[in-house]
Amino acid sequence: MATHYDAAIIGGGIIGLSTAYHLAKKNVKVALFESGKVGKKASQAAAGMLGAHAELEKPGVFFDFARASQSRYPTLAEEVKEISGIDMNLKTGGILKLAYSKEDIESGNQMNRLDSVVWKSKEEALAMEPSISESILGASFIEDDIQVEPTKVCKAFAKSARLLGADIYEYTPITAIDTDSAAITIKSQNETFSADQLIVASGVWSGHFFQQLGLEKKLYPVKGECLSVWNEDIALERTLYHEHCYIVPRKNGRLVIGATMKPGDWDEEPTLGGIGAVMKKAASMLPAVTRMKIDTFWAGLRPETEDSTPYIGKHPNDNRILFAAGHYRNGILLAPATGSMISDLVLGKKVNQEWEDAFAIKDKERQVI
Ligand code: FAD
Ligand code: GLY
């Protein structure tokens, strides 16, 4: 007989792992199935910025959700460290969003009006970070946009979920789902499982399951290439950010530098052209990077949706099936709130109605939030 679970998750990236952790914490008998090893793919490629302000264009429901998720990290980091012994390496310091032109200042105006963003003149910004480029006009300082190490977050969620009773099956790609009976059947190449509820959290590959489950929705890859360097000679406390590119200082002296944006590219290997472009952009923000020694480089596929807003919620025609996919540029930021919201939906608890509406899978286009 197939092993039966209350809930099964397909995908062991940060979204599936956070969901497994939140469900296991509530004593739900949960299984997570992952094609390869957990916490690789997009989640391993991420820089780890919790950039609610830096990344989102304007205040609104999506921003509120992102802020709620961001604010959960400090407590969550302590909670999972207590269970797993693994430190997420949460680092404060915030983000300096650099402005080189009037357009840069104007484009950030809606966010700059928030109390959580402080405008710094060129002199003030250079006093905070003396090594940044003299070409800036000023910068928006966002102290709340802290950072974590995504690989550590994934390991911490995975170990904590296991210790709380979750079964995590690695090297177990799910090849078929059957929803005809009361319990959902989930098949890998060699085994069959069943579950009362199923959560699709397979990153950009969730598109296959949308189709299998009768939905028209698609997900699109946006390839991002990054590198890291060793910084031994300058002080950099805060993340520097401009036009979707960034330099993120890690606790151990590494600087993570990213990233390209290549829509429609399914190739997961970094290219010389991509890494070269990122290095050039980094030098325009922090000239000293050109002297630094290369540590390594990598690439990953951001899971993009039609409107750059994730799908978090139930299948429109089958309450037993849920989706948590399409987190695009912000899956690390959004993982705590996504895992918690899916866990509440599985348990039949009330969730924030605005969030449920904003992230629902609808036949018609969603309202811009
Ligand atoms: P993934 O991490 O891709 O995980 C999906 C998993 O599903 C994979 O492990 C895959 O193997 C598995 N899977 C697929 N099909 C199956 C199947 N049939 N059976 C079983 N398993 C399956 N976000 C931030 O918040 N901050 C950042 O600073 C940041 N920086 C980024 C930098 C780059 C270069 C990139 C590429 C992304 C960045 N992101 C960032 C975005 C973030 O990485 C993603 O939004 C997030 O990792 C998505 O997580 P996920 O779990 O949905 O997908
Ligand atoms: N959020 C950073 C990136 O997607 O590159």
PDB file of N, CA, C and O in Angstrom, residues 84-126:
ATOM      1  N   SER A  84      17.608  23.195  14.979  1.00  0.00           N
ATOM      2  CA  SER A  84      18.540  22.507  14.069  1.00  0.00           C
ATOM      3  C   SER A  84      20.009  22.769  14.382  1.00  0.00           C
ATOM      4  O   SER A  84      20.882  22.049  13.893  1.00  0.00           O
ATOM      5  N   GLY A  85      20.273  23.831  15.124  1.00  0.00           N
ATOM      6  CA  GLY A  85      21.671  24.214  15.374  1.00  0.00           C
ATOM      7  C   GLY A  85      22.270  24.983  14.191  1.00  0.00           C
ATOM      8  O   GLY A  85      23.445  25.348  14.214  1.00  0.00           O
ATOM      9  N   ILE A  86      21.489  25.232  13.147  1.00  0.00           N
ATOM     10  CA  ILE A  86      22.029  25.909  11.954  1.00  0.00           C
ATOM     11  C   ILE A  86      21.671  27.405  11.980  1.00  0.00           C
ATOM     12  O   ILE A  86      20.512  27.766  12.167  1.00  0.00           O
ATOM     13  N   ASP A  87      22.697  28.222  11.774  1.00  0.00           N
ATOM     14  CA  ASP A  87      22.542  29.681  11.795  1.00  0.00           C
ATOM     15  C   ASP A  87      22.258  30.172  10.368  1.00  0.00           C
ATOM     16  O   ASP A  87      22.998  29.835   9.446  1.00  0.00           O
ATOM     17  N   MET A  88      21.201  30.967  10.182  1.00  0.00           N
ATOM     18  CA  MET A  88      20.883  31.506   8.849  1.00  0.00           C
ATOM     19  C   MET A  88      21.812  32.653   8.448  1.00  0.00           C
ATOM     20  O   MET A  88      21.674  33.220   7.387  1.00  0.00           O
ATOM     21  N   ASN A  89      22.708  33.021   9.359  1.00  0.00           N
ATOM     22  CA  ASN A  89      23.627  34.141   9.116  1.00  0.00           C
ATOM     23  C   ASN A  89      22.906  35.424   8.712  1.00  0.00           C
ATOM     24  O   ASN A  89      23.283  36.088   7.737  1.00  0.00           O
ATOM     25  N   LEU A  90      21.887  35.726   9.463  1.00  0.00           N
ATOM     26  CA  LEU A  90      21.155  36.978   9.246  1.00  0.00           C
ATOM     27  C   LEU A  90      22.113  38.149   9.518  1.00  0.00           C
ATOM     28  O   LEU A  90      22.806  38.161  10.522  1.00  0.00           O
ATOM     29  N   LYS A  91      22.189  39.074   8.578  1.00  0.00           N
ATOM     30  CA  LYS A  91      23.116  40.204   8.746  1.00  0.00           C
ATOM     31  C   LYS A  91      22.362  41.520   8.589  1.00  0.00           C
ATOM     32  O   LYS A  91      21.678  41.727   7.592  1.00  0.00           O
ATOM     33  N   THR A  92      22.516  42.398   9.574  1.00  0.00           N
ATOM     34  CA  THR A  92      21.884  43.721   9.480  1.00  0.00           C
ATOM     35  C   THR A  92      22.801  44.644   8.674  1.00  0.00           C
ATOM     36  O   THR A  92      23.823  44.214   8.163  1.00  0.00           O
ATOM     37  N   GLY A  93      22.441  45.883   8.577  1.00  0.00           N
ATOM     38  CA  GLY A  93      23.242  46.840   7.796  1.00  0.00           C
ATOM     39  C   GLY A  93      22.365  47.541   6.783  1.00  0.00           C
ATOM     40  O   GLY A  93      22.507  48.726   6.533  1.00  0.00           O
ATOM     41  N   GLY A  94      21.447  46.786   6.182  1.00  0.00           N
ATOM     42  CA  GLY A  94      20.495  47.390   5.253  1.00  0.00           C
ATOM     43  C   GLY A  94      21.046  47.574   3.845  1.00  0.00           C
ATOM     44  O   GLY A  94      22.129  47.086   3.513  1.00  0.00           O
ATOM     45  N   ILE A  95      20.266  48.296   3.042  1.00  0.00           N
ATOM     46  CA  ILE A  95      20.606  48.506   1.626  1.00  0.00           C
ATOM     47  C   ILE A  95      20.715  50.000   1.346  1.00  0.00           C
ATOM     48  O   ILE A  95      19.881  50.787   1.800  1.00  0.00           O
ATOM     49  N   LEU A  96      21.738  50.364   0.597  1.00  0.00           N
ATOM     50  CA  LEU A  96      21.830  51.719   0.038  1.00  0.00           C
ATOM     51  C   LEU A  96      21.472  51.615  -1.436  1.00  0.00           C
ATOM     52  O   LEU A  96      22.204  50.995  -2.218  1.00  0.00           O
ATOM     53  N   LYS A  97      20.328  52.187  -1.804  1.00  0.00           N
ATOM     54  CA  LYS A  97      19.898  52.140  -3.209  1.00  0.00           C
ATOM     55  C   LYS A  97      20.451  53.405  -3.873  1.00  0.00           C
ATOM     56  O   LYS A  97      19.985  54.514  -3.596  1.00  0.00           O
ATOM     57  N   LEU A  98      21.447  53.232  -4.704  1.00  0.00           N
ATOM     58  CA  LEU A  98      22.205  54.372  -5.231  1.00  0.00           C
ATOM     59  C   LEU A  98      21.435  55.084  -6.339  1.00  0.00           C
ATOM     60  O   LEU A  98      20.747  54.447  -7.146  1.00  0.00           O
ATOM     61  N   ALA A  99      21.586  56.403  -6.377  1.00  0.00           N
ATOM     62  CA  ALA A  99      20.966  57.203  -7.447  1.00  0.00           C
ATOM     63  C   ALA A  99      22.071  57.927  -8.205  1.00  0.00           C
ATOM     64  O   ALA A  99      22.898  58.626  -7.605  1.00  0.00           O
ATOM     65  N   TYR A 100      22.095  57.717  -9.520  1.00  0.00           N
ATOM     66  CA  TYR A 100      23.102  58.359 -10.368  1.00  0.00           C
ATOM     67  C   TYR A 100      22.491  59.480 -11.218  1.00  0.00           C
ATOM     68  O   TYR A 100      23.202  60.190 -11.893  1.00  0.00           O
ATOM     69  N   SER A 101      21.145  59.568 -11.237  1.00  0.00           N
ATOM     70  CA  SER A 101      20.482  60.534 -12.115  1.00  0.00           C
ATOM     71  C   SER A 101      19.174  60.991 -11.464  1.00  0.00           C
ATOM     72  O   SER A 101      18.687  60.348 -10.522  1.00  0.00           O
ATOM     73  N   LYS A 102      18.592  62.071 -12.041  1.00  0.00           N
ATOM     74  CA  LYS A 102      17.284  62.536 -11.555  1.00  0.00           C
ATOM     75  C   LYS A 102      16.239  61.447 -11.733  1.00  0.00           C
ATOM     76  O   LYS A 102      15.347  61.275 -10.918  1.00  0.00           O
ATOM     77  N   GLU A 103      16.358  60.688 -12.846  1.00  0.00           N
ATOM     78  CA  GLU A 103      15.389  59.614 -13.118  1.00  0.00           C
ATOM     79  C   GLU A 103      15.441  58.559 -12.016  1.00  0.00           C
ATOM     80  O   GLU A 103      14.420  58.046 -11.585  1.00  0.00           O
ATOM     81  N   ASP A 104      16.656  58.244 -11.564  1.00  0.00           N
ATOM     82  CA  ASP A 104      16.783  57.267 -10.464  1.00  0.00           C
ATOM     83  C   ASP A 104      16.025  57.763  -9.237  1.00  0.00           C
ATOM     84  O   ASP A 104      15.325  56.997  -8.570  1.00  0.00           O
ATOM     85  N   ILE A 105      16.165  59.049  -8.939  1.00  0.00           N
ATOM     86  CA  ILE A 105      15.516  59.608  -7.746  1.00  0.00           C
ATOM     87  C   ILE A 105      14.003  59.564  -7.933  1.00  0.00           C
ATOM     88  O   ILE A 105      13.272  59.107  -7.053  1.00  0.00           O
ATOM     89  N   GLU A 106      13.554  59.993  -9.122  1.00  0.00           N
ATOM     90  CA  GLU A 106      12.106  60.017  -9.377  1.00  0.00           C
ATOM     91  C   GLU A 106      11.511  58.612  -9.385  1.00  0.00           C
ATOM     92  O   GLU A 106      10.436  58.375  -8.853  1.00  0.00           O
ATOM     93  N   SER A 107      12.249  57.655  -9.959  1.00  0.00           N
ATOM     94  CA  SER A 107      11.689  56.296 -10.063  1.00  0.00           C
ATOM     95  C   SER A 107      11.485  55.680  -8.674  1.00  0.00           C
ATOM     96  O   SER A 107      10.627  54.823  -8.490  1.00  0.00           O
ATOM     97  N   GLY A 108      12.253  56.136  -7.702  1.00  0.00           N
ATOM     98  CA  GLY A 108      12.095  55.576  -6.353  1.00  0.00           C
ATOM     99  C   GLY A 108      11.192  56.408  -5.459  1.00  0.00           C
ATOM    100  O   GLY A 108      11.077  56.121  -4.264  1.00  0.00           O
ATOM    101  N   ASN A 109      10.527  57.435  -6.044  1.00  0.00           N
ATOM    102  CA  ASN A 109       9.808  58.392  -5.217  1.00  0.00           C
ATOM    103  C   ASN A 109       8.733  57.800  -4.312  1.00  0.00           C
ATOM    104  O   ASN A 109       8.622  58.172  -3.156  1.00  0.00           O
ATOM    105  N   GLN A 110       7.944  56.863  -4.859  1.00  0.00           N
ATOM    106  CA  GLN A 110       6.848  56.284  -4.050  1.00  0.00           C
ATOM    107  C   GLN A 110       7.414  55.585  -2.821  1.00  0.00           C
ATOM    108  O   GLN A 110       6.865  55.692  -1.725  1.00  0.00           O
ATOM    109  N   MET A 111       8.511  54.851  -3.014  1.00  0.00           N
ATOM    110  CA  MET A 111       9.129  54.153  -1.881  1.00  0.00           C
ATOM    111  C   MET A 111       9.835  55.153  -0.958  1.00  0.00           C
ATOM    112  O   MET A 111       9.800  55.021   0.263  1.00  0.00           O
ATOM    113  N   ASN A 112      10.462  56.176  -1.564  1.00  0.00           N
ATOM    114  CA  ASN A 112      11.223  57.141  -0.759  1.00  0.00           C
ATOM    115  C   ASN A 112      10.347  57.911   0.224  1.00  0.00           C
ATOM    116  O   ASN A 112      10.838  58.439   1.218  1.00  0.00           O
ATOM    117  N   ARG A 113       9.030  57.945  -0.065  1.00  0.00           N
ATOM    118  CA  ARG A 113       8.134  58.676   0.852  1.00  0.00           C
ATOM    119  C   ARG A 113       7.822  57.877   2.120  1.00  0.00           C
ATOM    120  O   ARG A 113       7.261  58.401   3.065  1.00  0.00           O
ATOM    121  N   LEU A 114       8.152  56.598   2.127  1.00  0.00           N
ATOM    122  CA  LEU A 114       7.864  55.770   3.316  1.00  0.00           C
ATOM    123  C   LEU A 114       8.800  56.139   4.466  1.00  0.00           C
ATOM    124  O   LEU A 114       9.964  56.488   4.230  1.00  0.00           O
ATOM    125  N   ASP A 115       8.285  56.001   5.697  1.00  0.00           N
ATOM    126  CA  ASP A 115       9.105  56.305   6.874  1.00  0.00           C
ATOM    127  C   ASP A 115      10.313  55.375   6.982  1.00  0.00           C
ATOM    128  O   ASP A 115      11.326  55.727   7.579  1.00  0.00           O
ATOM    129  N   SER A 116      10.175  54.166   6.429  1.00  0.00           N
ATOM    130  CA  SER A 116      11.254  53.185   6.555  1.00  0.00           C
ATOM    131  C   SER A 116      12.393  53.428   5.558  1.00  0.00           C
ATOM    132  O   SER A 116      13.371  52.674   5.540  1.00  0.00           O
ATOM    133  N   VAL A 117      12.262  54.473   4.710  1.00  0.00           N
ATOM    134  CA  VAL A 117      13.339  54.815   3.758  1.00  0.00           C
ATOM    135  C   VAL A 117      13.853  56.220   4.097  1.00  0.00           C
ATOM    136  O   VAL A 117      13.061  57.141   4.275  1.00  0.00           O
ATOM    137  N   VAL A 118      15.173  56.354   4.187  1.00  0.00           N
ATOM    138  CA  VAL A 118      15.751  57.666   4.516  1.00  0.00           C
ATOM    139  C   VAL A 118      16.653  58.112   3.366  1.00  0.00           C
ATOM    140  O   VAL A 118      17.569  57.382   2.968  1.00  0.00           O
ATOM    141  N   TRP A 119      16.374  59.297   2.827  1.00  0.00           N
ATOM    142  CA  TRP A 119      17.214  59.814   1.735  1.00  0.00           C
ATOM    143  C   TRP A 119      18.543  60.322   2.295  1.00  0.00           C
ATOM    144  O   TRP A 119      18.575  61.040   3.286  1.00  0.00           O
ATOM    145  N   LYS A 120      19.639  59.931   1.668  1.00  0.00           N
ATOM    146  CA  LYS A 120      20.976  60.395   2.078  1.00  0.00           C
ATOM    147  C   LYS A 120      21.593  61.180   0.920  1.00  0.00           C
ATOM    148  O   LYS A 120      21.586  60.698  -0.229  1.00  0.00           O
ATOM    149  N   SER A 121      22.130  62.368   1.231  1.00  0.00           N
ATOM    150  CA  SER A 121      22.824  63.135   0.192  1.00  0.00           C
ATOM    151  C   SER A 121      24.092  62.374  -0.204  1.00  0.00           C
ATOM    152  O   SER A 121      24.509  61.433   0.486  1.00  0.00           O
ATOM    153  N   LYS A 122      24.725  62.825  -1.276  1.00  0.00           N
ATOM    154  CA  LYS A 122      25.982  62.184  -1.711  1.00  0.00           C
ATOM    155  C   LYS A 122      26.997  62.152  -0.556  1.00  0.00           C
ATOM    156  O   LYS A 122      27.607  61.117  -0.277  1.00  0.00           O
ATOM    157  N   GLU A 123      27.130  63.288   0.130  1.00  0.00           N
ATOM    158  CA  GLU A 123      28.122  63.363   1.219  1.00  0.00           C
ATOM    159  C   GLU A 123      27.759  62.397   2.351  1.00  0.00           C
ATOM    160  O   GLU A 123      28.624  61.717   2.896  1.00  0.00           O
ATOM    161  N   GLU A 124      26.467  62.357   2.672  1.00  0.00           N
ATOM    162  CA  GLU A 124      26.045  61.451   3.761  1.00  0.00           C
ATOM    163  C   GLU A 124      26.261  59.989   3.375  1.00  0.00           C
ATOM    164  O   GLU A 124      26.714  59.182   4.186  1.00  0.00           O
ATOM    165  N   ALA A 125      25.947  59.655   2.116  1.00  0.00           N
ATOM    166  CA  ALA A 125      26.105  58.268   1.667  1.00  0.00           C
ATOM    167  C   ALA A 125      27.583  57.884   1.673  1.00  0.00           C
ATOM    168  O   ALA A 125      27.956  56.785   2.118  1.00  0.00           O
ATOM    169  N   LEU A 126      28.438  58.820   1.207  1.00  0.00           N
ATOM    170  CA  LEU A 126      29.874  58.516   1.185  1.00  0.00           C
ATOM    171  C   LEU A 126      30.455  58.436   2.601  1.00  0.00           C
ATOM    172  O   LEU A 126      31.413  57.701   2.839  1.00  0.00           O
TER     173      LEU A 126
END
